Phi, psi and omega in degrees: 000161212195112153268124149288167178194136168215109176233151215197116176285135182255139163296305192206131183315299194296325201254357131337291200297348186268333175266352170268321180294352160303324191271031191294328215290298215308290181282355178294297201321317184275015200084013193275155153236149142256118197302294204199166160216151209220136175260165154284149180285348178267349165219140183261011174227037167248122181273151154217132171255063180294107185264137181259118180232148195310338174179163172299341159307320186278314187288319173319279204317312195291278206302009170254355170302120215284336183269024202269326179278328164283342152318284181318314177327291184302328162315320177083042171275115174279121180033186208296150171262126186284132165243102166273117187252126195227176192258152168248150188249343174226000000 
């Protein structure tokens, strides 16, 4: 298993949550869950998304998906999103 954190500033939370949750079938097919989605407390429309993905392999695949950066757009993800990808040790 592989966690992801991917965080990223939004125009607007609701209409964010609506294009992410369009991408439910999509990270399902491929094994992604999602852990949690988390706002900052000092701005509510910068999101971190925490993902459990089956492997790293799965994970390249998913962020190389070519429609994944017109998604986040369509979405109303304001510029590059920081991705960490880490392993769990406990």
């Amino acid at each position: 298993m592989v966690n992801v954190i991917l965080t990223h500033e939004v125009k607007d939370l609701a209409e964010w949550r609506k294009g992410f949750e369009a991408g439910e079938h999509s990270r399902a097919e491929a094994g992604v869950k999602t852990a949690g989605i988390y706002t900052s407390v000092d701005n509510p429309n910068l999101i971190s998304v925490m993902t459990e993905f089956p492997s790293i392999e799965v994970v390249h695949v998913f962020l190389q998906n070519p429609t994944l950066k017109e998604d986040m757009e369509s979405a109303g993800v304001i510029g590059m999103p920081e991705v960490k990808i880490l392993n769990k040790i406990q």
